[in-house]
Every structure is written in structure tokens, then in C-alpha cells.
XYZ file of C-alpha atoms in Angstrom:
718
model
C 114.125 194.614 49.754
C 114.065 194.973 53.538
C 115.973 192.110 55.210
C 114.221 189.922 57.754
C 114.480 190.956 61.391
C 115.856 188.279 63.740
C 112.330 187.589 65.039
C 110.913 187.195 61.537
C 113.820 185.009 60.429
C 113.296 182.753 63.445
C 109.562 182.523 62.792
C 110.023 181.647 59.121
C 112.560 178.895 59.854
C 109.816 176.465 60.888
C 107.704 177.159 57.819
C 110.171 177.587 54.966
C 112.985 175.237 53.914
C 115.239 178.009 52.640
C 114.821 180.008 55.841
C 115.561 176.913 57.940
C 118.815 176.148 56.135
C 119.860 179.801 56.288
C 119.429 179.554 60.054
C 121.285 176.228 60.254
C 124.143 177.736 58.242
C 124.419 180.580 60.739
C 124.450 178.117 63.637
C 127.176 176.079 61.921
C 129.208 179.216 61.224
C 128.967 180.138 64.889
C 129.969 176.677 66.083
C 126.613 176.038 67.733
C 125.838 173.180 65.326
C 128.116 170.796 63.438
C 128.282 170.905 59.663
C 127.586 167.160 59.814
C 124.221 167.855 61.473
C 123.258 170.407 58.839
C 124.299 167.987 56.077
C 122.148 165.217 57.581
C 119.069 167.451 57.558
C 119.821 168.495 53.953
C 120.145 164.838 52.932
C 116.715 164.022 54.368
C 115.233 167.069 52.636
C 116.582 165.890 49.290
C 115.342 162.332 49.858
C 111.795 163.432 50.767
C 110.942 166.895 49.533
C 107.651 166.862 51.470
C 109.518 166.658 54.803
C 108.552 169.691 56.844
C 111.124 172.156 58.224
C 110.046 171.038 61.707
C 111.059 167.464 60.918
C 114.372 168.571 59.401
C 115.114 170.765 62.431
C 114.430 167.786 64.711
C 116.752 165.628 62.571
C 119.570 168.197 62.755
C 119.168 168.492 66.526
C 119.002 164.692 66.987
C 122.240 164.354 65.024
C 123.811 167.128 67.079
C 122.976 165.380 70.357
C 125.272 162.487 69.424
C 128.230 164.854 69.342
C 127.280 166.047 72.827
C 127.043 162.559 74.302
C 123.257 162.093 74.076
C 121.876 159.009 72.361
C 118.692 160.746 71.185
C 116.684 163.981 71.194
C 114.067 164.294 73.943
C 111.416 166.459 72.244
C 109.619 167.549 75.417
C 112.842 168.429 77.201
C 114.044 170.355 74.144
C 110.859 172.439 74.085
C 111.216 173.102 77.819
C 114.856 174.241 77.505
C 115.454 174.862 73.772
C 118.832 176.564 74.076
C 120.356 173.453 75.665
C 119.858 171.604 72.371
C 122.864 173.381 70.829
C 126.479 173.796 71.915
C 126.000 177.176 73.573
C 128.402 178.802 73.863
C 131.375 177.005 72.316
C 134.773 177.832 73.809
C 135.983 181.261 72.758
C 132.613 182.529 71.411
C 132.376 186.297 71.794
C 128.545 186.157 71.607
C 128.553 189.287 69.422
C 125.779 189.542 66.776
C 124.406 186.071 67.521
C 121.930 184.305 65.233
C 118.440 183.565 66.593
C 118.538 181.174 69.529
C 116.522 177.923 69.491
C 114.276 179.396 72.177
C 113.235 182.095 69.726
C 112.841 179.682 66.822
C 110.672 177.245 68.793
C 108.750 179.784 70.869
C 105.429 178.959 69.184
C 106.059 175.222 68.705
C 104.201 172.752 70.930
C 104.819 169.042 71.440
C 101.745 167.825 69.540
C 102.625 169.915 66.473
C 106.244 168.741 66.524
C 105.228 165.100 66.884
C 102.744 165.500 64.027
C 105.490 166.879 61.791
C 107.443 163.658 62.366
C 104.653 161.564 60.843
C 106.651 161.021 57.663
C 106.822 157.233 57.150
C 109.569 157.471 54.537
C 111.885 159.029 57.123
C 110.515 158.185 60.585
C 109.321 154.858 62.030
C 108.292 153.876 65.535
C 110.237 150.621 65.594
C 112.091 148.193 63.334
C 112.494 149.142 59.708
C 114.857 150.960 57.389
C 113.995 154.613 58.017
C 116.901 156.855 59.052
C 114.977 158.092 62.119
C 113.053 156.304 64.881
C 110.498 157.917 67.199
C 110.292 156.066 70.528
C 109.321 156.747 74.122
C 105.909 157.768 75.459
C 103.419 160.288 74.127
C 104.420 162.716 76.880
C 108.157 162.123 76.417
C 108.886 161.135 72.817
C 112.508 160.543 71.852
C 113.911 160.881 68.336
C 116.832 158.600 67.410
C 119.092 158.051 64.485
C 118.272 154.439 63.663
C 121.703 153.028 64.420
C 121.579 154.330 67.986
C 118.001 153.167 68.518
C 119.175 149.734 67.420
C 122.148 149.906 69.813
C 119.784 150.535 72.726
C 117.455 147.729 71.662
C 120.374 145.312 71.425
C 121.672 146.312 74.859
C 118.211 145.932 76.431
C 117.735 142.531 74.853
C 121.173 141.093 75.581
C 121.233 142.214 79.215
C 117.656 141.023 79.705
C 118.548 137.608 78.293
C 121.405 137.222 80.755
C 119.325 138.415 83.709
C 116.747 135.782 82.779
C 119.142 132.873 83.300
C 118.131 132.458 86.968
C 118.075 128.684 86.741
C 121.864 128.663 86.431
C 122.546 130.509 89.693
C 124.821 128.476 91.995
C 123.460 127.219 95.282
C 124.109 129.751 98.068
C 125.229 127.025 100.472
C 127.943 125.987 98.023
C 129.230 129.555 97.752
C 129.314 130.191 101.519
C 132.552 128.331 102.430
C 134.385 129.748 99.403
C 133.273 133.300 100.179
C 134.196 132.888 103.850
C 137.682 131.778 102.820
C 138.104 134.629 100.324
C 136.715 137.231 102.744
C 137.866 136.201 106.236
C 136.108 137.913 109.149
C 137.347 141.432 109.917
C 136.724 143.079 113.291
C 136.006 146.478 111.731
C 133.025 145.167 109.757
C 131.815 142.221 111.830
C 128.601 144.042 112.653
C 127.924 145.399 109.196
C 127.656 143.950 105.749
C 130.916 143.403 103.885
C 129.847 144.952 100.577
C 132.828 143.442 98.751
C 131.704 139.976 99.815
C 128.097 140.743 98.883
C 129.178 142.112 95.476
C 131.219 138.972 94.827
C 128.230 136.805 95.702
C 125.788 138.775 93.536
C 128.147 138.733 90.564
C 128.737 135.019 91.096
C 125.081 134.156 90.624
C 124.237 136.195 87.517
C 125.305 136.097 83.861
C 125.348 139.906 83.971
C 126.597 141.950 86.905
C 127.769 145.457 87.742
C 130.124 146.357 90.582
C 130.316 150.102 91.148
C 132.036 152.232 93.758
C 134.254 155.232 94.254
C 138.064 155.205 94.372
C 139.527 152.971 97.042
C 136.337 150.988 97.653
C 137.980 147.784 96.464
C 136.550 147.109 93.009
C 139.723 145.341 91.859
C 140.036 143.402 95.114
C 136.449 142.246 94.746
C 136.759 141.168 91.132
C 139.962 139.172 91.752
C 138.145 137.267 94.481
C 135.168 136.862 92.162
C 137.426 135.275 89.560
C 138.861 132.957 92.215
C 135.314 132.037 93.244
C 134.240 131.269 89.675
C 137.348 129.210 88.915
C 137.046 127.325 92.206
C 133.478 126.404 91.288
C 134.526 125.404 87.779
C 137.427 123.260 88.973
C 135.456 121.637 91.784
C 136.739 123.133 95.057
C 137.477 120.703 97.857
C 135.242 122.569 100.303
C 132.190 121.749 98.218
C 133.411 118.201 97.602
C 134.022 117.607 101.302
C 130.277 118.095 101.835
C 129.561 115.258 99.446
C 128.500 117.429 96.518
C 129.245 116.614 92.937
C 132.525 117.801 91.518
C 132.031 120.995 89.520
C 134.306 119.671 86.753
C 137.943 120.103 85.942
C 137.674 122.517 83.022
C 138.854 126.027 83.956
C 136.815 128.950 82.690
C 138.142 131.050 79.847
C 138.268 134.501 81.451
C 139.289 137.734 79.738
C 139.899 141.172 81.250
C 139.469 144.382 79.251
C 139.315 148.163 79.583
C 138.311 150.968 77.193
C 141.766 152.574 76.852
C 145.385 151.467 76.875
C 146.079 153.495 79.998
C 143.147 151.960 81.868
C 144.197 148.500 80.705
C 147.771 149.030 81.904
C 146.611 150.229 85.331
C 144.237 147.282 85.736
C 147.045 144.978 84.602
C 149.237 146.219 87.419
C 146.439 146.098 90.018
C 145.262 142.626 89.063
C 148.778 141.193 89.092
C 149.393 142.622 92.560
C 146.090 141.352 93.951
C 146.507 137.853 92.514
C 150.027 137.611 93.936
C 148.668 138.329 97.446
C 145.646 136.045 97.147
C 145.667 133.153 99.611
C 143.961 130.152 98.007
C 145.006 127.329 100.334
C 141.965 125.214 101.147
C 139.972 126.495 98.186
C 141.123 123.831 95.754
C 142.941 120.532 95.692
C 145.617 122.306 93.671
C 145.902 125.966 94.857
C 148.775 126.601 92.442
C 146.635 125.647 89.488
C 143.840 127.888 90.772
C 146.337 130.759 90.889
C 147.416 130.006 87.341
C 143.901 130.137 85.883
C 143.118 133.576 87.327
C 144.011 135.902 84.424
C 146.436 138.759 84.900
C 146.652 140.213 81.401
C 144.301 143.007 80.324
C 143.574 144.142 76.772
C 141.694 147.086 75.347
C 138.142 146.516 74.164
C 139.161 147.389 70.603
C 141.905 144.790 70.652
C 139.617 142.214 72.269
C 136.922 142.654 69.611
C 139.426 142.869 66.782
C 139.274 146.379 65.340
C 139.268 146.673 61.563
C 140.978 149.784 60.171
C 138.722 152.433 58.597
C 135.494 150.683 59.580
C 133.110 150.444 62.536
C 133.148 146.675 62.207
C 135.038 144.223 64.421
C 136.214 140.691 63.732
C 133.839 139.586 66.504
C 130.487 141.280 65.944
C 126.823 140.665 65.149
C 127.569 140.478 61.440
C 129.480 137.244 62.043
C 127.484 135.186 64.541
C 129.730 132.178 63.873
C 132.747 134.011 65.324
C 131.872 134.912 68.932
C 134.541 135.776 71.457
C 136.173 132.577 72.742
C 135.506 133.132 76.444
C 133.255 132.170 79.351
C 133.663 135.316 81.482
C 134.480 138.891 80.499
C 135.335 141.604 83.026
C 135.323 145.207 81.775
C 136.962 147.830 83.993
C 136.322 151.609 83.783
C 132.908 150.830 82.311
C 131.830 154.477 82.684
C 133.995 155.162 79.620
C 132.164 152.651 77.412
C 129.795 154.283 74.912
C 126.510 152.854 73.648
C 127.956 151.640 70.336
C 130.834 149.795 71.982
C 128.556 148.210 74.588
C 126.191 146.975 71.886
C 129.112 145.522 69.916
C 130.503 143.881 73.038
C 127.222 142.222 73.993
C 126.690 141.018 70.433
C 130.163 139.458 70.361
C 129.721 137.486 73.588
C 128.656 133.856 73.448
C 125.020 133.579 74.625
C 125.863 131.986 77.963
C 129.012 133.961 78.734
C 129.127 136.009 81.930
C 129.728 139.789 81.713
C 130.900 141.808 84.727
C 131.172 145.596 84.513
C 133.361 147.539 86.952
C 133.385 151.299 87.361
C 132.499 154.422 89.285
C 128.959 155.498 88.418
C 129.711 159.078 89.495
C 132.584 159.564 87.042
C 132.344 161.262 83.683
C 130.534 159.244 81.054
C 132.095 158.238 77.744
C 133.260 160.873 75.287
C 131.031 159.238 72.665
C 127.251 158.929 72.943
C 125.711 157.288 75.971
C 126.156 156.986 79.723
C 125.790 153.228 80.050
C 127.121 152.746 83.576
C 125.257 155.767 84.951
C 122.004 154.567 83.376
C 122.413 151.029 84.659
C 123.338 152.221 88.164
C 120.648 154.896 88.465
C 119.091 152.994 91.419
C 122.294 151.506 92.870
C 122.409 153.813 95.896
C 119.117 152.447 97.206
C 119.892 148.768 96.503
C 116.276 147.733 95.776
C 116.966 144.088 96.584
C 113.942 141.787 96.738
C 113.256 139.525 99.724
C 114.366 136.572 97.585
C 117.726 138.185 96.835
C 118.158 139.195 100.480
C 117.491 135.650 101.668
C 119.909 134.195 99.116
C 122.635 136.720 99.995
C 122.251 136.124 103.725
C 122.755 132.403 103.149
C 125.712 132.941 100.810
C 127.538 135.535 102.936
C 126.299 134.941 106.464
C 125.421 138.622 106.703
C 122.007 140.278 106.348
C 121.400 143.172 103.965
C 120.641 146.562 105.547
C 116.880 147.061 105.676
C 117.096 150.342 103.763
C 118.340 148.444 100.686
C 115.292 146.125 100.519
C 112.457 146.632 98.057
C 109.690 144.123 97.382
C 109.239 145.699 93.955
C 112.924 145.587 93.017
C 113.605 145.050 89.319
C 115.694 142.179 87.866
C 118.519 144.614 87.017
C 118.678 145.801 90.644
C 119.489 142.245 91.767
C 122.609 142.209 89.585
C 124.135 145.504 90.758
C 126.333 145.956 93.822
C 127.617 149.277 95.080
C 130.765 149.285 97.235
C 130.272 151.919 99.912
C 133.429 152.019 102.064
C 136.581 153.761 100.793
C 139.807 152.267 102.120
C 141.904 154.964 100.470
C 140.123 158.135 101.578
C 139.496 157.914 105.303
C 137.683 160.402 107.530
C 140.825 162.549 107.763
C 141.258 162.751 103.975
C 140.499 166.080 102.380
C 140.364 164.452 98.935
C 137.675 162.036 100.095
C 135.750 164.729 101.961
C 135.770 167.091 98.989
C 134.747 164.337 96.557
C 131.848 163.411 98.847
C 130.790 167.068 99.108
C 130.808 167.449 95.325
C 128.520 164.396 95.012
C 126.289 165.355 97.939
C 122.581 165.246 97.120
C 121.444 168.302 99.060
C 120.039 171.788 98.729
C 122.487 174.239 97.098
C 123.182 176.071 100.372
C 123.978 172.836 102.240
C 126.166 171.629 99.407
C 128.099 174.909 99.325
C 128.692 174.628 103.073
C 130.005 171.067 102.726
C 132.406 172.071 99.951
C 133.625 175.141 101.876
C 134.178 173.078 105.018
C 136.271 170.543 103.078
C 138.382 173.277 101.470
C 138.908 175.283 104.656
C 139.365 172.491 107.189
C 143.126 172.291 106.749
C 143.323 168.674 105.598
C 146.881 167.452 105.142
C 146.293 166.122 101.613
C 144.360 169.062 100.155
C 145.515 172.490 98.942
C 143.189 175.201 97.637
C 144.988 177.654 95.362
C 143.521 180.755 93.711
C 145.286 182.163 90.657
C 144.595 185.311 88.670
C 144.538 185.427 84.879
C 148.017 186.979 84.725
C 149.587 185.129 87.663
C 152.331 183.414 85.667
C 154.549 183.213 88.727
C 151.947 181.301 90.746
C 151.234 178.894 87.900
C 154.945 178.359 87.287
C 155.600 177.611 90.954
C 152.809 175.036 90.994
C 153.952 173.346 87.769
C 157.640 173.293 88.725
C 157.561 172.454 92.430
C 153.982 171.338 93.188
C 153.878 173.959 96.007
C 154.499 171.477 98.847
C 154.552 174.376 101.301
C 150.796 174.741 100.851
C 150.134 171.299 102.355
C 150.160 171.066 106.169
C 152.993 168.822 107.355
C 153.999 167.882 103.811
C 157.641 168.139 104.819
C 157.193 165.226 107.201
C 155.728 162.956 104.509
C 157.891 160.165 103.143
C 156.816 161.169 99.611
C 155.818 164.863 99.675
C 153.893 166.460 96.803
C 156.036 167.388 93.803
C 155.777 169.192 90.469
C 157.337 168.510 87.084
C 160.847 169.307 88.336
C 160.783 165.883 89.980
C 160.585 163.815 86.792
C 162.880 166.157 84.845
C 165.496 165.950 87.595
C 165.172 162.163 87.540
C 165.698 162.277 83.772
C 168.866 164.393 84.099
C 170.412 162.747 87.142
C 169.821 159.091 86.326
C 170.739 159.078 82.643
C 173.243 156.267 81.946
C 176.516 156.851 80.179
C 176.320 156.654 76.393
C 178.192 153.356 76.350
C 175.856 151.707 78.881
C 173.902 148.588 77.949
C 170.340 148.832 76.660
C 169.056 147.423 79.944
C 170.400 150.509 81.744
C 168.477 152.805 79.401
C 165.336 150.732 79.957
C 165.776 151.107 83.729
C 166.259 154.852 83.243
C 163.056 155.133 81.193
C 161.110 153.183 83.818
C 162.349 155.544 86.525
C 161.455 158.650 84.513
C 157.983 157.348 83.632
C 157.330 156.450 87.260
C 158.511 159.894 88.389
C 156.280 161.569 85.798
C 153.252 159.855 87.353
C 153.892 161.719 90.607
C 152.313 164.947 89.282
C 149.791 165.961 86.635
C 147.977 169.185 85.756
C 144.337 168.521 84.855
C 141.910 170.964 83.280
C 138.355 171.067 81.935
C 138.812 172.723 78.539
C 141.021 172.443 75.495
C 141.163 176.107 74.504
C 141.880 179.299 76.381
C 144.609 180.258 78.879
C 143.325 177.703 81.417
C 142.726 174.951 78.872
C 145.118 172.287 77.576
C 146.486 174.441 74.763
C 147.180 177.479 76.930
C 148.513 175.586 79.946
C 150.837 173.362 77.931
C 152.523 176.400 76.420
C 152.690 178.344 79.694
C 154.142 175.352 81.566
C 156.687 174.738 78.788
C 157.851 178.330 79.123
C 158.081 178.028 82.917
C 160.134 174.834 82.755
C 162.402 176.369 80.132
C 162.996 179.437 82.304
C 164.083 177.077 85.072
C 166.535 175.335 82.724
C 164.739 172.007 83.119
C 164.017 171.582 79.401
C 165.394 173.093 76.197
C 162.920 173.439 73.347
C 164.823 176.417 71.927
C 162.023 178.715 73.038
C 159.369 176.534 71.443
C 161.018 176.253 68.048
C 161.752 172.543 68.561
C 158.675 170.311 68.668
C 160.659 167.383 70.028
C 163.103 167.774 72.933
C 164.263 165.696 75.903
C 161.640 165.751 78.648
C 158.631 166.351 76.398
C 155.786 164.190 77.725
C 153.277 163.131 75.076
C 149.802 161.634 75.140
C 148.626 159.258 72.422
C 145.277 160.498 71.124
C 144.391 157.692 68.722
C 144.926 153.936 68.771
C 147.938 152.878 66.678
C 147.890 149.111 66.370
C 150.989 149.110 64.184
C 153.043 150.577 67.050
C 151.018 148.846 69.740
C 150.051 152.177 71.298
C 146.566 152.953 72.594
C 144.607 156.157 73.063
C 145.616 157.516 76.487
C 149.144 156.070 76.607
C 151.770 158.494 77.936
C 155.408 158.491 76.859
C 158.454 160.627 77.655
C 160.915 161.901 75.052
C 164.486 160.899 75.975
C 167.843 161.277 74.283
C 169.552 158.017 73.385
C 173.046 157.430 71.979
C 172.993 157.098 68.222
C 174.103 153.622 67.105
C 177.779 153.698 66.272
C 178.452 157.012 68.043
C 181.692 157.340 69.960
C 181.345 157.308 73.761
C 180.880 160.807 75.115
C 179.864 162.267 71.764
C 176.744 164.049 73.041
C 176.139 165.692 69.676
C 175.351 162.305 68.193
C 172.333 161.507 70.344
C 168.971 160.506 68.964
C 165.552 161.283 70.436
C 163.287 158.358 71.268
C 159.930 158.315 73.071
C 159.740 155.751 75.873
C 156.354 154.128 76.581
C 155.425 151.376 79.020
C 154.812 148.209 77.008
C 151.263 147.999 78.396
C 151.259 144.194 78.303
C 151.556 143.477 81.993
C 155.348 143.377 81.899
C 157.794 146.136 82.792
C 159.197 146.291 79.260
C 159.851 149.662 77.619
C 158.765 150.440 74.092
C 161.089 152.901 72.295
C 159.511 154.784 69.377
C 161.002 157.275 66.928
C 159.162 160.627 67.199
C 158.668 160.672 63.427
C 156.471 157.565 63.723
C 154.081 159.202 66.186
C 151.316 160.869 64.208
C 148.581 161.298 66.835
C 150.195 162.686 69.979
C 150.080 165.933 71.933
C 152.174 167.469 74.693
C 150.773 166.545 78.066
C 152.088 168.925 80.707
C 148.335 169.493 81.011
C 145.593 167.055 80.066
C 141.816 167.246 80.136
C 139.964 165.435 82.875
C 138.298 163.342 80.174
C 141.703 162.066 79.016
C 142.769 161.348 82.601
C 140.073 158.731 83.145
C 141.627 155.390 83.935
C 144.707 157.096 85.415
C 145.851 158.036 88.898
C 148.577 160.452 89.955
C 150.325 160.790 93.285
C 149.681 164.554 93.139
C 147.003 165.957 90.827
C 146.338 169.668 90.326
C 142.829 170.327 88.994
C 142.654 173.734 87.283
C 139.139 175.164 86.883
C 138.514 177.799 84.170
C 137.873 181.474 84.877
C 134.429 181.678 83.236
C 131.249 179.575 83.251
C 131.144 176.747 80.743
C 128.627 173.932 80.182
C 131.503 171.438 80.182
C 132.203 172.223 83.830
C 129.967 169.758 85.687
C 129.764 167.873 88.932
C 130.942 164.675 87.216
C 133.969 166.407 85.681
C 135.054 167.962 88.985
C 134.534 164.683 90.868
C 136.514 162.737 88.265
C 139.358 165.270 88.389
C 139.487 165.238 92.192
C 139.613 161.456 92.382
C 142.543 161.189 89.960
C 144.677 162.253 92.968
C 145.953 159.325 94.969
C 147.712 161.119 97.841
C 147.762 164.870 97.166
C 145.290 167.244 95.503
C 145.688 170.899 94.581
C 142.398 172.503 93.570
C 143.096 175.622 91.498
C 140.345 178.198 91.066
C 140.925 180.899 88.488
C 137.433 182.370 88.462
C 135.087 183.254 91.262
C 132.389 180.712 92.015
C 133.138 178.229 89.231
C 133.593 175.310 91.640
C 130.279 175.911 93.376
C 128.451 176.354 90.079
C 129.974 173.168 88.643
C 128.958 171.173 91.724
C 125.319 172.066 91.015
C 125.458 171.218 87.290
C 125.015 167.573 86.357
C 125.660 165.760 83.114
C 122.151 164.839 81.987
C 122.540 162.510 79.047
C 119.393 161.616 77.179
C 118.866 157.929 76.425
C 116.252 155.233 76.743
C 118.311 152.913 78.953
C 117.552 154.788 82.145
C 113.825 154.950 81.460
């Protein structure tokens, strides 16, 4: 028997079940499709034998989109660009003897025929029901969902819409004006332009749902702390309002909670909030300013901890399955909202009391969540233009004393637009900041040629905080120099800086030089750990991929070897997994240890209990983590108790979200990859607080990435 040619095999896949599953098996074997996606299609085929191969292909692809961050499968878009429906190519694929591509399989398939194949009521519905699949969207742009994710979107739409509809509860603008003026005193540099922080605080203060978005350094934390002061002042009955003869707003303080998606993000917000609250001047805002200070929360938890995660289940203690157990709060603020996926957002909204206020903070231009959905990006799709109605503009002008710019007005603005504020002035990256200029160039909405010019100008200008380094595939010496020293010589005038850029030698030297004597008190070892952890945050290698020489796996090993050659660590040439100086990243929440996904710890050698002073052979390795509870406590953990950790001399940009480093080195791969996008590069660049080294290992990858956007398919943005 003559075997099918690739063209014949592709053609038969849409007409014959056996041929389809042979094709799916080849895609799974190649890594283009997950085995889970193939199994889902097979399950549907067993449940309804009449289901056509076209329906089962759509089901497999819809399932696959979830693993790639999409909430659903856009049928029209898939037919227009079929090969983007699979993970092509996965990292490390040689592309030799490939199976038929989706473009070949679907070459003769049109939208009407595909939609007709989905008319299988046992498997596909167009709304509520119990079918595993839901077909939604318009006739021209139908979207196929797995039911759970369709339901997530419906819940999010409904819950946000309900909160936006509570207009009757908006506070009077005249009552807000004196409080806002006190919280945002006049500043000469912005007297003639709108103070967007003040406007954002006002908008969020009048709505049960609000979003405050902005890039790094635009003051999101500053704004939300003042928002919390505003809300508590209103709740407690501020004396400014009372002095005008208005009714007291009551003496019951609001129950406010702060949360973030990861432990690392929560810890950073904890630190920022505490610092902002400590500096907040509240005299004149309340009869008892000290009490007002006390009722502004400073502790931040993870979303999982807030909702009450249940081991080995998707359920939470506070969720829609238990409507009698809502979260006990009046206001919830969620930071780093770009990292929140569609399932978590649906669970969060379901757990909130009906009249509770939800405020989302985040950078709309950052990478979206690792899981399905791009909630913040979808919600903020129109944020740049404002789209504020005349009614909102009039209310804001009365509340802030400042008019909105005319280019942000829109008589046809939608209700969601009125609840979103975009902070537009960076106080961290000024005009002479290369980091800020490069980040802006990466996000520039312009023709490719103009965008390339802007990026080149930022890289070649000679900014003091920006270094552009090119490394070859075999340039171990260049990589080692960067990892060990940070290459401060590549930054203009770095030697004159009070805190010049460093590499990993800095934290390892701190570890060696500041170690207490073995007979020192525990407090001395805690101080040592704090110093080492702080020093470690001064430098971090970031990369796009996990595999390959320029991915996490390759870079971690190459950096370990470089540090060992320098005598800074001793892993016995890699034979020892645990050794002093090994930094580790927690990759999965461990509630038993109180460690969250994203937490970073450093392995240190401690004296063994009962060991004689000076007996260095009787030391015991412990991993030191920040407590992550708003205090400066250190959590010491035995390495044997850490089951989900990895070395973190290099980390992916995805894992770095919610973190900042004094000096970040972003390493781009040496070959094109779909993972390398504008959002990834922007996120990596903005992890640098003071110094950025951009490392290119392949020609043109930066420019290509700047043109490639993450386009996540969902129904929230439509």
C-alpha cells in the first residue's frame, strides 16, 4: 500500500477521524500541540461519534489556546493565519521532516463550513447550558470557548458592569475637593497641567470599580495610598467636610485589604505602601489624624491567600460556590493586575461583597498573565485616549480644580472609560534616562522605520544609565565579565555614581565578608541574611526563554561556572546541588512553609546547633528568605524542605514581574522566537531601577521583537 503524501494526509484530516488523530499525534510528538489538547478532542469524539473532524480539530485548537494565554479560539483569525494556532516552533525544534502545517490542513476550509461543523448541540451551545464548548461572538468573528472560560468572561462582564452601574453612590465632587487639595498640594511643575495622580484618585473615589494604570515611576503606589486616605477620611467624617456644615460621614472605618498575584509582588508593595503611609501628612484631614493613619492598611497578601486556596482543587474558601462566605472587606486593591488571569479575576469578583469597591493597579504595557487572559490589557485598551464624557469632565474639574485635556474627551465614552485613569508622567525615568527613552521607543506606535530609528537613537545616545552589549554564541569571557562584575566600565560616568552598577560578585562578597562568627547570636545571622538578600537585589540576569544557551537553563549553568572559576562559590564543579551563595526562586506556592511563587532566597551556611566555636566543618546549610509579611524578619528553611525551587542566577522576564533590580541585564536570544515580543522586552527593560544592560546575542532580534505584539484572543476587549 502506498503511504499518503503530506498533501493527501492533510486533506484527509478534515474528512476522516482516523486521519485527524494521526495528524494530531504527529503534532503532539513534535511539541506543536499538547497531549491534553489531543485527549480533549478524543474525549468529545467518544462522547458524540457523529462529531465531525472539523469540530474536533476546532476543539483541540481551542484547548491549545489556553496553554498559550488565549481565552478562546477566534475562527476567522485562525483561518487567516492558521500556523499561529499552534506552538510553532517550540524551543529547540530542528524543523526537520515536519508534519503538515495547519495552513496546509485548512487550505480549503472556509468560515461558513467551519461554523456549520460546530452545529452539534450535544457538544456546542451559543450560551448558557452544559455543553463542553460555547460558540460566541459575531457571525464574522465567531469565537469558540471551553465552557469554563466562557463562563469566566461572562462573570467578569457582569460583575464589573454591576459595579459601574452604582452611579448613585458617587460622592459629591465638592466634598472631595478639599480632601484632594490637601492630599495633592499644588506643585509648580504641574500647575498648568492636569495632575493625573489627583485625577486618578478622584475617579477611583467615585466608582465601585476602578483601574489605575501607568508605567514604572508614574506614581501608582503614591496615588493609591492617597486614595485610601481619601476613602477613610470620607468614612470617618473628615473635619473639612464637617466644617462646611455637611453631615458626618460616620465613624466606622472601611475594611480595606491589599493584595498582589505573587509573593514577590506582595512583598514589594508591602514595602512601598509602608514607606508612603509613613510620609503621608494627614493633619487637617481628620479630627484624629493618628487614627486615620492607623486605618490605612500596610500589609499585603497574595490573592491565593486572600481567597483561601484549597490544596489540590481550583476552589477557594471564598468563591461563588459559597455565596454566604464573601470576603469580609469594603475595599480591595490589587497591585500588578497585569499578572491576574481570567480565572483568578472571575473568582475574585465572585468573592467580593456586592457593594465592595475594587481598584486594580498595574502597567497595561507589561506582559500579561502566564495563564489564560490579558485582563488589564483588555480593560485598558482605550486608556491612552481617555474617552471621558462631558459629565465626567465636569465632575472631575469640580473635584480637582483642574480641567481635563481636550484630547481625552469623548461624548460617546463608555461607562468603563469613566473608571480608568492612566498616569502619564514618570518621576523615575526623566528625559535624560536611557531606560525610560528605550522603554518609550519599544512601546512607540509608529511605522517600523520610525520605531527602529527611535530604538537606535536610545541605544546609541550614550545615556549614563544604559549599556548595549553584543555577545557571540561562544563569548564565555564576555558573559562571565557581565555576570561577575556587571561591566560598570560600559556605563558613562558610572565610577562617579554613589552606587555604581554591579554583578553577582557584589552579593557573594557581602556574603563572605559580613558573615558573623559561629558563636554569634541569631540576630547577627538575621542581619547578615538581610544584607546578603539586599545585595543580591542589586543585579539580575533576565532572559526570554527557558531552554538553550541564552535561556534560563543554559545561563544558570554558564554563570555558575564563571562564578566558580572566580572562587566566589564552591559547588564542587556542579556536583553539589546546594552550596553557600546559591540563589533560588520558589516556583510554586508552599503554604506550609509560607513561601509564595516568585520568592527568592539565598543559601547560607549556619553553625550547626551544638558545634564548637570555629568548627567550620560542622556548619549546616539554610536558605534565607524575607518573611514577606511587611516586617524585616528572616525565614530560615532547610534545603531538603524546598521541593519547588530553581537556581536563579538567571530568571525569565515572566518570573521577574513584580520585582525591580538596581541593575538588570536583559539577555535576548540569538534566533527568532514567538515568545520574544514587545511586551516581554518592555517588561524586562523596566525591571531595571537605575542601570540597564541590554544584551543582544543575535542580529536584529530586538528590532523584530519591538514589532511583535502579544495578541491574546478574548471577548473582554470586544
